[in-house]
CSV table of C-alpha atoms in Angstrom, one decimal:
chain,number,residue,atom,x,y,z
A,1,PHE,CA,4.3,91.1,274.8
A,2,PRO,CA,6.3,91.6,272.5
A,3,PRO,CA,5.0,90.2,269.1
A,4,GLU,CA,7.9,88.7,267.5
A,5,GLY,CA,6.3,87.4,264.3
A,6,VAL,CA,3.0,87.4,262.3
A,7,PHE,CA,1.9,85.0,259.5
A,8,THR,CA,-1.4,84.2,257.9
A,9,ILE,CA,-3.2,81.3,256.8
A,10,GLY,CA,-5.8,82.0,254.2
A,11,ASN,CA,-7.6,85.1,255.8
A,12,LEU,CA,-6.8,84.5,259.5
A,13,SER,CA,-4.0,86.1,261.0
A,14,PHE,CA,-1.7,84.8,263.8
A,15,VAL,CA,0.6,86.7,266.0
A,16,VAL,CA,3.5,85.2,267.5
A,17,ASP,CA,3.2,86.5,271.2
A,18,THR,CA,6.7,85.6,272.4
A,19,TYR,CA,6.9,86.5,276.2
A,20,ASN,CA,3.3,85.3,276.6
A,21,ASN,CA,4.5,82.0,275.3
A,22,ARG,CA,1.8,81.6,272.9
A,23,ILE,CA,0.5,82.3,269.6
A,24,VAL,CA,-2.8,84.1,269.2
A,25,ARG,CA,-5.2,83.7,266.1
A,26,PHE,CA,-7.5,86.5,264.6
A,27,ALA,CA,-10.7,86.4,262.7
A,28,ASN,CA,-10.8,87.3,259.0
A,29,TYR,CA,-10.1,90.9,258.3
A,30,ASP,CA,-13.5,91.2,256.9
A,31,THR,CA,-15.1,90.8,260.2
A,32,TRP,CA,-13.0,93.5,261.8
A,33,ALA,CA,-14.6,96.7,263.0
A,34,ALA,CA,-14.0,99.6,260.9
A,35,GLU,CA,-11.0,101.7,262.0
A,36,THR,CA,-12.2,105.1,263.8
A,37,THR,CA,-10.2,107.8,265.4
A,38,THR,CA,-9.6,105.3,268.3
A,39,VAL,CA,-8.5,102.1,267.0
A,40,VAL,CA,-9.6,99.0,269.0
A,41,SER,CA,-7.9,95.8,268.3
A,42,PRO,CA,-10.1,92.8,267.2
A,43,SER,CA,-10.7,90.2,269.7
A,44,ALA,CA,-8.7,87.0,269.4
A,45,THR,CA,-10.6,83.8,268.3
A,46,GLY,CA,-8.1,81.2,269.5
A,47,VAL,CA,-4.8,80.7,271.6
A,48,LEU,CA,-2.2,78.0,270.9
A,49,GLY,CA,0.3,77.1,273.7
A,50,GLN,CA,-1.7,78.2,277.0
A,51,VAL,CA,-4.7,77.0,278.4
A,52,ASP,CA,-6.6,80.3,278.2
A,53,TYR,CA,-6.2,84.1,276.8
A,54,GLY,CA,-5.2,85.1,280.6
A,55,SER,CA,-2.4,82.5,280.9
A,56,SER,CA,1.5,83.2,280.0
A,57,ASP,CA,3.4,80.6,281.9
A,58,ILE,CA,6.5,79.2,280.2
A,59,ASN,CA,5.4,75.7,279.2
A,60,ARG,CA,2.0,76.4,280.8
A,61,GLY,CA,3.8,76.3,284.4
A,62,LEU,CA,5.0,72.7,283.8
A,63,THR,CA,8.6,71.4,284.8
A,64,GLU,CA,9.1,70.2,281.3
A,65,PRO,CA,7.7,71.1,277.7
A,66,THR,CA,5.2,69.1,276.0
A,67,ALA,CA,3.7,69.0,272.4
A,68,PHE,CA,1.1,71.5,273.8
A,69,THR,CA,3.2,74.1,275.4
A,70,LEU,CA,5.6,76.8,274.1
A,71,SER,CA,8.4,78.7,275.8
A,72,ALA,CA,9.2,82.1,273.8
A,73,PRO,CA,8.1,81.4,270.6
A,74,MET,CA,9.9,83.4,268.0
A,75,ALA,CA,8.3,82.8,264.4
A,76,GLY,CA,5.8,80.6,262.7
A,77,LEU,CA,5.5,79.5,259.1
A,78,PHE,CA,2.6,78.0,257.3
A,79,ALA,CA,3.6,75.4,254.4
A,80,GLY,CA,2.4,72.3,253.0
A,81,GLY,CA,-0.5,72.1,255.5
A,82,MET,CA,1.7,72.2,258.1
A,83,LEU,CA,2.5,74.9,260.9
A,84,PHE,CA,6.2,75.1,261.9
A,85,VAL,CA,7.1,77.1,265.4
A,86,ALA,CA,10.4,78.3,266.5
A,87,ASP,CA,9.9,77.5,269.9
A,88,SER,CA,13.1,79.2,271.0
A,89,GLY,CA,12.8,78.9,274.8
A,90,ASN,CA,12.6,75.0,274.4
A,91,ASN,CA,15.2,75.1,271.6
A,92,ARG,CA,13.2,73.1,269.1
A,93,VAL,CA,10.7,73.5,266.3
A,94,LEU,CA,7.3,72.2,266.8
A,95,VAL,CA,5.3,71.0,263.5
A,96,TYR,CA,1.4,71.1,263.8
A,97,GLY,CA,-1.2,70.3,261.7
A,98,ASP,CA,-3.6,73.2,260.2
A,99,PRO,CA,-4.6,75.4,263.1
A,100,SER,CA,-7.1,77.4,261.1
A,101,ALA,CA,-9.1,74.1,260.9
A,102,SER,CA,-9.4,73.9,264.7
A,103,ASN,CA,-12.1,75.7,267.0
A,104,ASP,CA,-9.9,74.5,270.2
A,105,LEU,CA,-6.4,75.5,269.6
A,106,GLN,CA,-5.8,75.3,273.2
A,107,SER,CA,-5.8,71.3,273.0
A,108,LEU,CA,-4.1,71.4,269.6
A,109,GLY,CA,-0.7,69.6,270.2
A,110,ALA,CA,2.3,69.3,267.8
A,111,GLN,CA,2.7,66.3,265.9
A,112,ARG,CA,6.5,66.5,265.7
A,113,VAL,CA,9.3,67.9,267.2
A,114,LEU,CA,12.6,68.8,265.7
A,115,GLY,CA,15.9,69.7,267.4
A,116,GLN,CA,15.2,67.4,270.5
A,117,ASP,CA,14.8,63.5,270.9
A,118,GLY,CA,11.2,64.1,272.2
A,119,PHE,CA,8.9,66.8,273.2
A,120,GLN,CA,9.7,66.6,277.0
A,121,PHE,CA,13.2,67.6,276.1
A,122,ASN,CA,14.4,71.3,275.9
A,123,THR,CA,18.2,71.4,276.3
A,124,VAL,CA,20.5,73.8,274.4
A,125,ASN,CA,22.0,70.7,272.3
A,126,LEU,CA,21.5,67.2,272.4
A,127,ILE,CA,22.6,65.5,275.7
A,128,GLU,CA,23.2,61.9,276.2
A,129,GLY,CA,25.5,61.6,279.3
A,130,ARG,CA,28.7,61.7,277.1
A,131,GLU,CA,28.9,65.7,277.0
A,132,PHE,CA,29.7,68.5,279.5
A,133,ARG,CA,28.6,72.0,279.7
A,134,PHE,CA,30.6,74.2,281.9
A,135,ASN,CA,29.3,77.6,282.9
A,136,SER,CA,31.9,79.4,284.7
A,137,ALA,CA,33.0,76.5,287.0
A,138,GLY,CA,33.2,72.7,286.9
A,139,ALA,CA,34.7,70.1,289.6
A,140,ILE,CA,36.1,66.7,289.0
A,141,ALA,CA,36.6,64.1,291.6
A,142,VAL,CA,38.3,60.8,291.6
A,143,ASP,CA,37.4,58.1,294.2
A,144,ASN,CA,40.3,56.0,295.0
A,145,SER,CA,38.7,54.3,297.8
A,146,SER,CA,36.9,52.1,295.4
A,147,ASP,CA,38.3,49.5,293.0
A,148,PRO,CA,38.2,50.4,290.2
A,149,PRO,CA,38.7,54.0,290.9
A,150,ARG,CA,35.3,56.0,290.1
A,151,LEU,CA,35.4,59.3,288.0
A,152,TYR,CA,32.8,62.1,288.9
A,153,VAL,CA,32.7,65.3,287.0
A,154,SER,CA,30.2,68.3,287.9
A,155,ASP,CA,28.3,69.2,284.6
A,156,THR,CA,27.1,72.4,286.1
A,157,GLY,CA,25.6,73.8,283.0
A,158,ASN,CA,23.6,70.7,282.7
A,159,ASN,CA,22.6,70.6,286.3
A,160,ARG,CA,23.9,67.3,286.9
A,161,ILE,CA,26.7,65.1,288.2
A,162,LEU,CA,28.2,62.4,285.6
A,163,GLY,CA,29.8,59.4,287.0
A,164,PHE,CA,32.1,56.8,285.4
A,165,LYS,CA,32.7,53.2,286.7
A,166,ASP,CA,36.6,53.2,286.0
A,167,ALA,CA,38.5,56.4,285.9
A,168,ARG,CA,41.3,54.6,284.3
A,169,LYS,CA,39.3,53.7,281.2
A,170,VAL,CA,37.2,56.6,280.4
A,171,ARG,CA,37.7,57.6,276.7
A,172,PRO,CA,36.7,60.4,274.5
A,173,GLY,CA,32.9,60.2,273.6
A,174,GLN,CA,32.2,57.7,276.3
A,175,LYS,CA,28.8,57.6,277.9
A,176,ALA,CA,28.6,58.0,281.5
A,177,ASP,CA,27.5,55.0,283.7
A,178,LEU,CA,25.7,57.1,286.3
A,179,VAL,CA,23.8,60.6,286.3
A,180,ILE,CA,23.0,62.4,289.7
A,181,GLY,CA,20.3,64.9,289.8
A,182,GLN,CA,18.2,64.2,286.8
A,183,GLY,CA,15.8,61.5,288.2
A,184,SER,CA,16.2,57.9,287.8
A,185,ASP,CA,14.2,56.7,284.6
A,186,ASP,CA,15.9,55.8,281.3
A,187,SER,CA,16.1,59.4,280.0
A,188,ARG,CA,17.7,60.9,283.1
A,189,PHE,CA,20.9,61.3,280.6
A,190,GLN,CA,19.1,63.7,278.2
A,191,ARG,CA,17.7,65.8,281.2
A,192,SER,CA,19.2,69.0,282.4
A,193,LEU,CA,16.4,70.5,284.7
A,194,VAL,CA,17.1,72.6,287.4
A,195,ASN,CA,16.1,71.2,290.7
């Protein structure tokens, strides 16, 4: 729904099922039923990116992506014994081992991620707390009641507020000292989650 890509590994076919957020594997062509006037699709033999054939949630319904989830995959390529998947909704490329060798694709996780600093990130571009993404509006506030005066920037496109300890000393490329709206762990500067 809709299938955006097809690739093969040996005699196995894989269909990139974009809006079901998965890749579906089909058996060897030789095992498919003969075509008749009514064409019946062969049954899938594995699904990558979902827990079962009936699920279709983005990132398996999780708040953030993992090495096991997909969001609107667009293409797959098998080369050098590795499967490369363009996971467009998560703005990354996932690198897997050979999925034709696994009987349990649901539990096959990517070994590497390209385009992000970790599997749990999916921002459009790398964010570190020193950049802004304004959609249609943004806001800036200076708290002159504090000494030194604090600077706060509404980073609307990244769903957060960035704070700087001293508004007088902020320089281009400087990382913010505070992020509001993205949790409290060390990776909060790299997140842009909604709610």
